[in-house]
Amino acid sequence: MTVDNDVFPLMVPSGKASFLFVRRLGIMKKLWSRLGVLLPCLLMAAPAAFASDPGTIDTGDTAWVLISAALVFIMTPGLGFFYGGMVRNKNVLTTIMQSFFIVAMISVEWILIGYAMTFGTDINGFIGSLDKVGLTGVGMAVLENGTIPEMAFVAFQCMFAVITPALITGAFAERMKFHAFVVFILLWAIFIYNPMAHWVWGGGFLAKLGALDFAGGLVIHILSGVSGLTLCVLLGKRYGYGKIPMVPHNLPMTVLGAALLWFGWFGFNAGSALGANALAASAFIASQAAAAAATVTWVAVEWIVQGKPTILGAASGCIAGLVAITPAAGFVAPLPALIIGAVGGVICYFAVAVVKAKLGYDDSLDAFGIHGIGGTWGSIATGIWATTEVNPAGANGLFYGSSDLLVAQIISTVVAYALAIVGTFIIFKIISLFMTVRTDKNEEITGLDIGEHGERGYNYAIMSGSPFGETPATPLSNASLNNAAVNSAGINGRNL
């Protein structure tokens, strides 16, 4: 076989083709040498070339915020499962219905007036003007000093407005009439949540004071937890509380709810960076670290104190850690996040297993013990471990050379407590003048699913083995309850 030198010159090892081969090889070496110098420069310039400046919509940031809004949305139905599994089976639909209905009602309120009150033009540091009522003027323009459309920000913040009042429902579970619940939650969102959100996030007086709340420790968890405690005291205890077992009827449902909450919380915290950026990644890791640490410490303390670790304790612990890290997620490094979560798990455990029993209030599903106490700890911890090394837009806390932030956090926490207590008391007293707020004894014994909604969550006859719908469910004996480590104080001493 012969080779045509004109067609395949490089395959010939001698003569003119050999000369061309050496020459081309030299050119290739020079080219790679120059690329070796230019490539690092191109890589260093790439972030600046592809990052959007404030005032320009960035598609990556927009996509992340919209995804985060969807993640936060799923948290409220997840909360319905979390709470629904912990109530008695005669109240499961009522509990889930409260969270589900809030999604719809508060979304309407947010579009009509909530966004305007929270993020409208500031009026003397106390409330937003009504210049954006019904989202007037929002349009498709970019968010001020941001890289996302304002509509994406509206959607994201809407989900925060939705889940906050839903958290309160855990405090008054199994004893509030539905019509009173609807009116209370609507008024609470308008007159308590919206002003507080403006004070912290909308340029209000707490923001000017220097308070930091990355994703809602002050605005969401303290406000809902303390309001829940106030409302449960005003309503009074459930019939038979402390005398008959009030145990979770479906712990797998509760664990499913906790898993959905944990999943959605990544949008809750990391989404608050309002962009697909390094700060979002930092908040993501901080959230996971705190949730994991709190789960471990809650279960460990429960194991030591009660003698057995429980799945209810693990589920509660992860939520406690997520609550605690929420205000600090975008301001602290991973190691402080572990500490915040670990401490949060311990203090929230004692709040629900010891303090509640000692004081005797009936916070049905521990809204205050987890959200109120966990949010308080997280707000204070932000003033201790926040650092501008993580977020230059934040401030340095006590361990980074300044006590100013800690002072601002304490003042803001006191303000949140005061607003929640006074506002909830006033709203409760006003609606009590026009309607019955609490269910009567007979309805409470029968269950709110039947009494308020005319529905039943489970077919008792089928569950007890009868296909004909005639055989009633067989109640658990006292021996069975004792064998399940259940007594009148709840599960392993935790009074539900």
Short mmCIF file of C-alpha atoms in Angstrom, two decimals:
data_model
loop_
_atom_site.label_atom_id
_atom_site.label_comp_id
_atom_site.label_asym_id
_atom_site.label_seq_id
_atom_site.Cartn_x
_atom_site.Cartn_y
_atom_site.Cartn_z
CA MET A 1 0.00 0.00 0.00
CA THR A 2 1.33 3.43 -0.89
CA VAL A 3 0.42 6.70 0.82
CA ASP A 4 -0.38 9.84 -1.10
CA ASN A 5 1.91 12.50 0.39
CA ASP A 6 -0.37 15.31 -0.68
CA VAL A 7 -3.29 13.86 1.19
CA PHE A 8 -1.53 12.46 4.27
CA PRO A 9 1.72 14.43 4.61
CA LEU A 10 2.08 13.93 8.39
CA MET A 11 2.13 10.18 8.04
CA VAL A 12 5.44 10.33 6.13
CA PRO A 13 8.42 10.40 8.49
CA SER A 14 10.92 11.93 6.11
CA GLY A 15 11.40 14.61 3.47
CA LYS A 16 9.17 17.65 3.11
CA ALA A 17 6.36 16.11 5.16
CA SER A 18 8.75 15.60 8.08
CA PHE A 19 9.67 19.28 7.98
CA LEU A 20 5.97 20.29 7.99
CA PHE A 21 5.30 17.98 10.92
CA VAL A 22 8.04 19.57 13.05
CA ARG A 23 6.90 23.06 12.13
CA ARG A 24 3.28 22.39 13.01
CA LEU A 25 4.33 20.78 16.26
CA GLY A 26 6.19 23.94 17.18
CA ILE A 27 3.17 26.08 16.41
CA MET A 28 0.99 23.85 18.60
CA LYS A 29 3.42 24.14 21.52
CA LYS A 30 3.38 27.94 21.30
CA LEU A 31 -0.44 27.95 21.12
CA TRP A 32 -0.82 25.78 24.22
CA SER A 33 1.77 27.88 26.03
CA ARG A 34 -0.21 31.05 25.38
CA LEU A 35 -3.50 29.37 26.32
CA GLY A 36 -1.90 28.31 29.58
CA VAL A 37 -1.30 31.96 30.40
CA LEU A 38 -4.67 33.26 29.15
CA LEU A 39 -6.96 30.57 30.60
CA PRO A 40 -6.52 31.50 34.29
CA CYS A 41 -7.20 35.13 33.41
CA LEU A 42 -10.38 34.15 31.57
CA LEU A 43 -11.56 32.03 34.51
CA MET A 44 -10.96 34.86 36.96
CA ALA A 45 -12.87 37.26 34.76
CA ALA A 46 -15.81 34.91 34.21
CA PRO A 47 -17.74 35.69 37.43
CA ALA A 48 -17.60 39.38 36.69
CA ALA A 49 -18.59 38.79 33.10
CA PHE A 50 -21.61 36.61 33.87
CA ALA A 51 -22.86 38.08 37.19
CA SER A 52 -25.72 40.49 36.90
CA ASP A 53 -25.39 43.92 38.43
CA PRO A 54 -28.11 45.13 40.81
CA GLY A 55 -30.92 46.51 38.72
CA THR A 56 -30.58 43.77 36.09
CA ILE A 57 -32.68 40.61 36.19
CA ASP A 58 -30.58 37.47 36.60
CA THR A 59 -32.31 34.32 35.37
CA GLY A 60 -30.42 32.03 37.77
CA ASP A 61 -31.30 34.14 40.79
CA THR A 62 -34.91 34.40 39.66
CA ALA A 63 -35.19 30.64 39.18
CA TRP A 64 -33.76 29.97 42.66
CA VAL A 65 -36.13 32.41 44.37
CA LEU A 66 -39.17 30.96 42.59
CA ILE A 67 -38.08 27.41 43.48
CA SER A 68 -37.55 28.55 47.06
CA ALA A 69 -41.06 30.04 47.11
CA ALA A 70 -42.41 26.64 46.07
CA LEU A 71 -40.34 24.95 48.79
CA VAL A 72 -41.72 27.31 51.43
CA PHE A 73 -45.23 26.73 50.07
CA ILE A 74 -45.00 22.98 50.70
CA MET A 75 -44.05 23.67 54.32
CA THR A 76 -47.59 24.73 55.27
CA PRO A 77 -49.29 21.51 54.10
CA GLY A 78 -46.32 19.74 55.71
CA LEU A 79 -47.11 21.58 58.93
CA GLY A 80 -50.68 20.29 58.62
CA PHE A 81 -49.34 16.71 58.59
CA PHE A 82 -46.88 17.47 61.41
CA TYR A 83 -49.64 18.82 63.62
CA GLY A 84 -52.31 16.45 62.30
CA GLY A 85 -50.41 13.36 63.40
CA MET A 86 -50.01 14.71 66.93
CA VAL A 87 -53.69 15.36 67.66
CA ARG A 88 -56.26 12.70 68.50
CA ASN A 89 -57.85 11.01 65.50
CA LYS A 90 -61.16 12.79 66.03
CA ASN A 91 -59.47 16.14 65.27
CA VAL A 92 -57.07 15.27 62.45
CA LEU A 93 -59.09 16.80 59.61
CA THR A 94 -59.72 20.00 61.55
CA THR A 95 -56.02 20.41 62.18
CA ILE A 96 -55.04 19.80 58.56
CA MET A 97 -57.90 22.00 57.34
CA GLN A 98 -56.61 24.95 59.36
CA SER A 99 -53.21 24.89 57.64
CA PHE A 100 -54.72 24.22 54.21
CA PHE A 101 -57.28 27.01 54.47
CA ILE A 102 -54.66 29.49 55.68
CA VAL A 103 -52.70 28.94 52.44
CA ALA A 104 -55.67 30.23 50.46
CA MET A 105 -56.95 32.97 52.77
CA ILE A 106 -53.62 34.62 53.55
CA SER A 107 -52.53 34.46 49.90
CA VAL A 108 -55.57 36.57 49.03
CA GLU A 109 -54.86 38.94 51.93
CA TRP A 110 -51.21 39.25 50.90
CA ILE A 111 -52.04 40.23 47.32
CA LEU A 112 -54.74 42.69 48.33
CA ILE A 113 -53.10 44.48 51.25
CA GLY A 114 -50.36 42.47 52.99
CA TYR A 115 -47.52 43.21 50.59
CA ALA A 116 -48.37 46.92 50.55
CA MET A 117 -48.42 47.13 54.37
CA THR A 118 -45.12 45.27 54.64
CA PHE A 119 -43.04 46.53 51.72
CA GLY A 120 -44.83 49.70 50.67
CA THR A 121 -43.22 53.10 51.14
CA ASP A 122 -42.26 53.46 54.79
CA ILE A 123 -44.41 55.72 56.97
CA ASN A 124 -42.41 56.92 59.97
CA GLY A 125 -40.83 53.50 60.52
CA PHE A 126 -44.13 51.85 61.53
CA ILE A 127 -45.98 50.64 58.45
CA GLY A 128 -45.85 50.58 54.68
CA SER A 129 -48.07 52.91 52.74
CA LEU A 130 -50.89 51.59 50.62
CA ASP A 131 -49.27 52.58 47.34
CA LYS A 132 -48.98 48.91 46.37
CA VAL A 133 -52.48 47.75 47.31
CA GLY A 134 -53.50 44.90 45.02
CA LEU A 135 -49.87 44.89 43.79
CA THR A 136 -50.49 48.17 42.03
CA GLY A 137 -47.34 49.36 40.31
CA VAL A 138 -45.36 46.21 41.01
CA GLY A 139 -45.35 45.09 37.39
CA MET A 140 -42.48 43.09 35.92
CA ALA A 141 -39.68 45.44 36.91
CA VAL A 142 -36.58 44.34 38.79
CA LEU A 143 -36.60 44.54 42.59
CA GLU A 144 -34.83 47.63 43.89
CA ASN A 145 -31.14 46.84 44.52
CA GLY A 146 -31.82 43.25 43.47
CA THR A 147 -31.43 40.88 40.54
CA ILE A 148 -34.93 39.35 40.52
CA PRO A 149 -38.33 40.64 39.36
CA GLU A 150 -40.33 42.19 42.18
CA MET A 151 -43.11 39.71 41.39
CA ALA A 152 -40.75 36.87 42.36
CA PHE A 153 -40.11 38.62 45.67
CA VAL A 154 -43.87 39.02 46.18
CA ALA A 155 -44.35 35.28 45.65
CA PHE A 156 -41.51 34.36 48.00
CA GLN A 157 -42.68 36.64 50.80
CA CYS A 158 -46.27 35.47 50.35
CA MET A 159 -45.27 32.00 51.52
CA PHE A 160 -43.74 33.46 54.68
CA ALA A 161 -46.95 35.34 55.38
CA VAL A 162 -48.87 32.09 54.91
CA ILE A 163 -46.91 29.80 57.22
CA THR A 164 -46.56 32.24 60.13
CA PRO A 165 -50.18 32.20 61.34
CA ALA A 166 -50.38 28.48 60.55
CA LEU A 167 -47.76 27.87 63.24
CA ILE A 168 -50.11 29.35 65.85
CA THR A 169 -52.71 26.62 65.26
CA GLY A 170 -50.57 24.13 67.17
CA ALA A 171 -51.16 26.06 70.39
CA PHE A 172 -54.97 26.00 70.33
CA ALA A 173 -55.47 22.64 68.57
CA GLU A 174 -58.64 20.66 69.35
CA ARG A 175 -60.69 23.43 70.92
CA MET A 176 -61.31 26.48 68.70
CA LYS A 177 -64.37 26.94 66.49
CA PHE A 178 -63.61 27.25 62.81
CA HIS A 179 -65.40 30.55 62.18
CA ALA A 180 -63.56 32.16 65.09
CA PHE A 181 -60.31 30.71 63.82
CA VAL A 182 -60.84 32.28 60.38
CA VAL A 183 -61.57 35.75 61.76
CA PHE A 184 -58.74 35.62 64.30
CA ILE A 185 -56.10 34.50 61.77
CA LEU A 186 -57.12 37.13 59.23
CA LEU A 187 -57.00 39.98 61.78
CA TRP A 188 -53.75 38.65 63.21
CA ALA A 189 -52.10 38.64 59.79
CA ILE A 190 -53.21 42.20 59.07
CA PHE A 191 -52.55 43.85 62.41
CA ILE A 192 -49.69 41.82 63.89
CA TYR A 193 -47.71 40.04 61.17
CA ASN A 194 -47.69 42.82 58.56
CA PRO A 195 -46.49 45.59 60.91
CA MET A 196 -43.79 43.38 62.47
CA ALA A 197 -42.54 42.28 59.05
CA HIS A 198 -42.34 45.93 58.02
CA TRP A 199 -40.46 46.90 61.18
CA VAL A 200 -37.76 44.30 60.48
CA TRP A 201 -37.72 43.71 56.70
CA GLY A 202 -39.55 46.67 55.20
CA GLY A 203 -37.31 49.48 56.44
CA GLY A 204 -39.12 50.03 59.74
CA PHE A 205 -37.73 51.21 63.06
CA LEU A 206 -36.22 47.86 64.09
CA ALA A 207 -34.30 47.66 60.83
CA LYS A 208 -33.02 51.17 61.48
CA LEU A 209 -32.07 50.08 65.00
CA GLY A 210 -29.81 47.46 63.42
CA ALA A 211 -31.77 44.27 64.18
CA LEU A 212 -30.93 41.28 61.99
CA ASP A 213 -33.41 38.57 61.06
CA PHE A 214 -32.28 36.65 58.01
CA ALA A 215 -35.37 34.49 57.49
CA GLY A 216 -37.85 35.04 60.30
CA GLY A 217 -36.79 34.33 63.88
CA LEU A 218 -38.32 37.58 65.08
CA VAL A 219 -41.01 38.05 62.47
CA ILE A 220 -42.20 34.46 62.22
CA HIS A 221 -41.22 32.21 65.12
CA ILE A 222 -41.27 34.53 68.13
CA LEU A 223 -44.40 36.26 66.88
CA SER A 224 -46.32 33.02 66.21
CA GLY A 225 -45.05 31.16 69.26
CA VAL A 226 -45.82 33.91 71.76
CA SER A 227 -49.18 34.62 70.14
CA GLY A 228 -49.97 30.91 70.38
CA LEU A 229 -49.14 30.84 74.09
CA THR A 230 -51.30 33.91 74.71
CA LEU A 231 -54.23 32.42 72.82
CA CYS A 232 -54.05 29.00 74.48
CA VAL A 233 -54.12 30.66 77.92
CA LEU A 234 -57.10 32.81 76.92
CA LEU A 235 -58.98 29.78 75.56
CA GLY A 236 -58.26 27.59 78.55
CA LYS A 237 -57.26 23.95 78.70
CA ARG A 238 -58.81 21.15 76.71
CA TYR A 239 -61.43 19.06 78.45
CA GLY A 240 -59.65 16.32 80.40
CA TYR A 241 -56.19 17.81 79.97
CA GLY A 242 -53.82 16.24 82.47
CA LYS A 243 -56.41 13.60 83.44
CA ILE A 244 -56.84 11.48 80.32
CA PRO A 245 -54.24 10.47 77.72
CA MET A 246 -53.96 12.91 74.83
CA VAL A 247 -51.43 11.16 72.67
CA PRO A 248 -50.50 11.46 68.98
CA HIS A 249 -52.74 9.22 66.91
CA ASN A 250 -50.40 8.87 63.91
CA LEU A 251 -46.70 9.40 64.44
CA PRO A 252 -45.74 8.36 60.87
CA MET A 253 -47.87 11.29 59.66
CA THR A 254 -46.00 13.60 62.04
CA VAL A 255 -42.62 12.35 60.80
CA LEU A 256 -43.75 12.87 57.19
CA GLY A 257 -44.71 16.43 58.11
CA ALA A 258 -41.37 17.01 59.81
CA ALA A 259 -39.53 15.73 56.74
CA LEU A 260 -41.49 18.08 54.47
CA LEU A 261 -40.74 20.97 56.82
CA TRP A 262 -37.03 20.14 56.89
CA PHE A 263 -37.00 19.89 53.09
CA GLY A 264 -38.89 23.15 52.61
CA TRP A 265 -36.71 24.96 55.13
CA PHE A 266 -33.84 25.03 52.65
CA GLY A 267 -35.98 27.34 50.53
CA PHE A 268 -37.00 29.21 53.68
CA ASN A 269 -33.42 30.02 54.73
CA ALA A 270 -31.22 29.65 51.66
CA GLY A 271 -33.88 31.31 49.52
CA SER A 272 -33.67 34.39 51.73
CA ALA A 273 -30.34 35.16 50.07
CA LEU A 274 -32.54 36.17 47.10
CA GLY A 275 -30.07 34.69 44.68
CA ALA A 276 -28.21 31.55 43.64
CA ASN A 277 -24.98 32.64 45.26
CA ALA A 278 -22.43 31.91 47.98
CA LEU A 279 -24.65 33.35 50.70
CA ALA A 280 -27.43 30.91 49.76
CA ALA A 281 -24.96 28.02 50.01
CA SER A 282 -23.79 29.23 53.42
CA ALA A 283 -27.37 29.52 54.70
CA PHE A 284 -28.12 26.05 53.33
CA ILE A 285 -25.23 24.46 55.24
CA ALA A 286 -26.04 26.42 58.41
CA SER A 287 -29.63 25.16 58.27
CA GLN A 288 -28.60 21.54 57.85
CA ALA A 289 -26.00 21.80 60.60
CA ALA A 290 -28.41 23.27 63.13
CA ALA A 291 -31.23 20.85 62.34
CA ALA A 292 -28.94 17.85 62.62
CA ALA A 293 -27.32 19.03 65.86
CA ALA A 294 -30.68 19.77 67.48
CA THR A 295 -32.06 16.36 66.52
CA VAL A 296 -29.07 14.67 68.17
CA THR A 297 -29.18 16.74 71.37
CA TRP A 298 -32.98 16.51 71.81
CA VAL A 299 -32.90 12.71 71.44
CA ALA A 300 -29.85 12.43 73.71
CA VAL A 301 -31.40 14.49 76.51
CA GLU A 302 -34.73 12.69 76.14
CA TRP A 303 -32.92 9.35 76.32
CA ILE A 304 -31.10 10.37 79.49
CA VAL A 305 -34.10 11.95 81.22
CA GLN A 306 -36.92 9.61 80.14
CA GLY A 307 -35.00 6.43 79.48
CA LYS A 308 -36.07 5.99 75.85
CA PRO A 309 -35.41 7.87 72.60
CA THR A 310 -38.58 8.58 70.59
CA ILE A 311 -39.29 9.41 66.97
CA LEU A 312 -41.52 12.25 68.19
CA GLY A 313 -38.49 13.65 69.97
CA ALA A 314 -36.34 13.35 66.85
CA ALA A 315 -38.98 15.09 64.72
CA SER A 316 -39.41 17.85 67.29
CA GLY A 317 -35.67 18.27 67.65
CA CYS A 318 -35.06 18.87 63.96
CA ILE A 319 -37.78 21.55 63.90
CA ALA A 320 -36.31 23.19 67.02
CA GLY A 321 -32.90 23.40 65.35
CA LEU A 322 -34.34 24.87 62.17
CA VAL A 323 -36.27 27.45 64.17
CA ALA A 324 -33.18 28.44 66.12
CA ILE A 325 -30.99 28.92 63.05
CA THR A 326 -33.59 30.82 61.00
CA PRO A 327 -32.66 34.37 62.10
CA ALA A 328 -28.94 33.60 61.94
CA ALA A 329 -28.70 31.39 58.83
CA GLY A 330 -27.24 34.06 56.58
CA PHE A 331 -24.95 35.61 59.17
CA VAL A 332 -23.08 32.77 60.91
CA ALA A 333 -20.43 30.22 59.96
CA PRO A 334 -21.04 26.44 60.06
CA LEU A 335 -19.51 25.77 63.50
CA PRO A 336 -21.59 28.42 65.29
CA ALA A 337 -24.62 26.99 63.43
CA LEU A 338 -23.90 23.61 65.02
CA ILE A 339 -23.76 25.23 68.45
CA ILE A 340 -26.95 27.20 67.90
CA GLY A 341 -28.77 24.05 66.83
CA ALA A 342 -27.38 21.89 69.64
CA VAL A 343 -28.33 24.39 72.34
CA GLY A 344 -31.71 24.95 70.70
CA GLY A 345 -32.51 21.24 70.89
CA VAL A 346 -31.77 21.15 74.62
CA ILE A 347 -33.63 24.29 75.67
CA CYS A 348 -36.68 23.49 73.53
CA TYR A 349 -36.84 19.99 75.01
CA PHE A 350 -36.94 21.36 78.55
CA ALA A 351 -39.47 24.00 77.49
CA VAL A 352 -41.96 21.37 76.30
CA ALA A 353 -41.19 18.52 78.70
CA VAL A 354 -40.53 20.40 81.93
CA VAL A 355 -41.55 24.07 81.87
CA LYS A 356 -44.98 23.47 80.32
CA ALA A 357 -45.79 20.80 82.91
CA LYS A 358 -44.64 23.02 85.76
CA LEU A 359 -46.65 26.05 84.63
CA GLY A 360 -49.66 24.00 83.55
CA TYR A 361 -50.65 25.80 80.34
CA ASP A 362 -52.13 23.75 77.49
CA ASP A 363 -50.02 24.57 74.47
CA SER A 364 -51.43 21.57 72.62
CA LEU A 365 -48.64 20.89 70.11
CA ASP A 366 -45.87 23.02 71.63
CA ALA A 367 -46.00 26.01 69.33
CA PHE A 368 -44.51 28.20 72.05
CA GLY A 369 -42.06 25.63 73.38
CA ILE A 370 -40.48 25.12 69.95
CA HIS A 371 -41.16 28.28 67.95
CA GLY A 372 -41.34 30.86 70.72
CA ILE A 373 -38.39 29.56 72.75
CA GLY A 374 -36.37 28.42 69.73
CA GLY A 375 -36.93 31.73 67.96
CA THR A 376 -35.90 33.67 71.06
CA TRP A 377 -32.68 31.70 71.39
CA GLY A 378 -31.95 32.10 67.69
CA SER A 379 -32.46 35.86 67.79
CA ILE A 380 -30.10 36.24 70.75
CA ALA A 381 -27.57 33.85 69.20
CA THR A 382 -27.52 36.01 66.06
CA GLY A 383 -26.29 38.87 68.22
CA ILE A 384 -23.51 36.62 69.51
CA TRP A 385 -22.18 34.83 66.42
CA ALA A 386 -23.06 37.00 63.42
CA THR A 387 -20.07 38.09 61.37
CA THR A 388 -19.51 40.24 58.31
CA GLU A 389 -17.09 37.58 57.06
CA VAL A 390 -20.16 35.53 56.14
CA ASN A 391 -22.40 38.40 55.13
CA PRO A 392 -20.92 41.88 54.61
CA ALA A 393 -24.43 43.33 54.67
CA GLY A 394 -24.88 42.13 58.25
CA ALA A 395 -22.96 43.11 61.37
CA ASN A 396 -20.46 41.65 63.82
CA GLY A 397 -21.84 40.06 66.96
CA LEU A 398 -20.46 39.84 70.48
CA PHE A 399 -17.86 37.17 69.68
CA TYR A 400 -16.59 39.25 66.76
CA GLY A 401 -15.91 42.43 68.65
CA SER A 402 -19.20 44.32 69.01
CA SER A 403 -22.04 44.28 71.53
CA ASP A 404 -24.25 46.66 69.52
CA LEU A 405 -25.93 43.90 67.56
CA LEU A 406 -26.70 41.87 70.68
CA VAL A 407 -28.39 44.92 72.24
CA ALA A 408 -30.44 45.46 69.08
CA GLN A 409 -31.47 41.79 69.05
CA ILE A 410 -32.60 41.89 72.68
CA ILE A 411 -34.63 45.06 72.14
CA SER A 412 -36.24 43.59 69.01
CA THR A 413 -37.09 40.38 70.85
CA VAL A 414 -38.83 42.33 73.62
CA VAL A 415 -40.77 44.31 71.00
CA ALA A 416 -41.87 41.08 69.29
CA TYR A 417 -43.07 39.62 72.60
CA ALA A 418 -44.98 42.78 73.47
CA LEU A 419 -46.68 43.01 70.09
CA ALA A 420 -47.63 39.33 70.11
CA ILE A 421 -49.08 39.37 73.64
CA VAL A 422 -50.93 42.68 73.47
CA GLY A 423 -52.11 42.25 69.87
CA THR A 424 -53.37 38.70 70.40
CA PHE A 425 -55.19 39.69 73.60
CA ILE A 426 -56.96 42.61 71.91
CA ILE A 427 -57.99 40.60 68.84
CA PHE A 428 -59.28 37.73 70.99
CA LYS A 429 -61.36 40.05 73.18
CA ILE A 430 -62.83 41.85 70.16
CA ILE A 431 -63.95 38.70 68.33
CA SER A 432 -65.26 37.26 71.61
CA LEU A 433 -67.81 40.08 71.65
CA PHE A 434 -69.34 38.93 68.37
CA MET A 435 -68.96 35.14 68.27
CA THR A 436 -68.29 32.01 70.28
CA VAL A 437 -64.57 31.31 70.09
CA ARG A 438 -64.26 28.01 71.92
CA THR A 439 -66.06 24.76 71.19
CA ASP A 440 -68.39 23.42 73.89
CA LYS A 441 -67.68 20.33 75.96
CA ASN A 442 -69.85 17.95 73.94
CA GLU A 443 -68.30 18.98 70.64
CA GLU A 444 -64.83 18.68 72.09
CA ILE A 445 -65.55 15.17 73.34
CA THR A 446 -67.10 14.13 70.03
CA GLY A 447 -64.31 15.72 68.04
CA LEU A 448 -64.07 18.80 65.85
CA ASP A 449 -63.93 16.77 62.64
CA ILE A 450 -67.58 15.83 63.08
CA GLY A 451 -68.70 18.87 65.07
CA GLU A 452 -67.16 21.58 62.86
CA HIS A 453 -66.83 19.94 59.45
CA GLY A 454 -69.16 16.94 59.37
CA GLU A 455 -66.34 14.67 58.25
CA ARG A 456 -64.33 11.83 59.70
CA GLY A 457 -60.68 11.20 58.95
CA TYR A 458 -60.84 7.43 59.34
CA ASN A 459 -63.39 4.65 58.93
CA TYR A 460 -63.21 3.18 62.41
CA ALA A 461 -65.06 0.01 61.47
CA ILE A 462 -62.64 -0.88 58.68
CA MET A 463 -59.68 -0.06 60.91
CA SER A 464 -61.02 -2.41 63.59
CA GLY A 465 -61.52 -5.24 61.11
CA SER A 466 -65.18 -5.03 60.11
CA PRO A 467 -66.02 -4.57 56.41
CA PHE A 468 -69.64 -3.70 57.18
CA GLY A 469 -69.22 -0.44 59.09
CA GLU A 470 -71.01 -1.70 62.22
CA THR A 471 -68.22 -2.64 64.61
CA PRO A 472 -66.88 0.22 66.72
CA ALA A 473 -63.18 0.66 67.27
CA THR A 474 -61.81 -1.15 70.31
CA PRO A 475 -60.30 1.28 72.81
CA LEU A 476 -56.82 0.70 74.16
CA SER A 477 -56.68 -0.76 77.63
CA ASN A 478 -54.75 0.88 80.45
CA ALA A 479 -52.23 -1.93 80.26
CA SER A 480 -51.70 -1.26 76.56
CA LEU A 481 -51.19 2.42 77.23
CA ASN A 482 -48.66 1.70 79.96
CA ASN A 483 -46.81 -0.75 77.74
CA ALA A 484 -46.56 1.98 75.12
CA ALA A 485 -44.95 4.29 77.70
CA VAL A 486 -48.03 6.50 77.58
CA ASN A 487 -49.65 8.04 80.63
CA SER A 488 -51.74 11.04 81.52
CA ALA A 489 -48.67 13.23 81.06
CA GLY A 490 -48.24 12.21 77.42
CA ILE A 491 -45.41 10.33 75.76
CA ASN A 492 -42.35 9.81 77.95
CA GLY A 493 -43.42 12.72 80.12
CA ARG A 494 -44.21 15.07 77.25
CA ASN A 495 -47.72 16.36 77.80
CA LEU A 496 -49.51 16.88 74.52
#
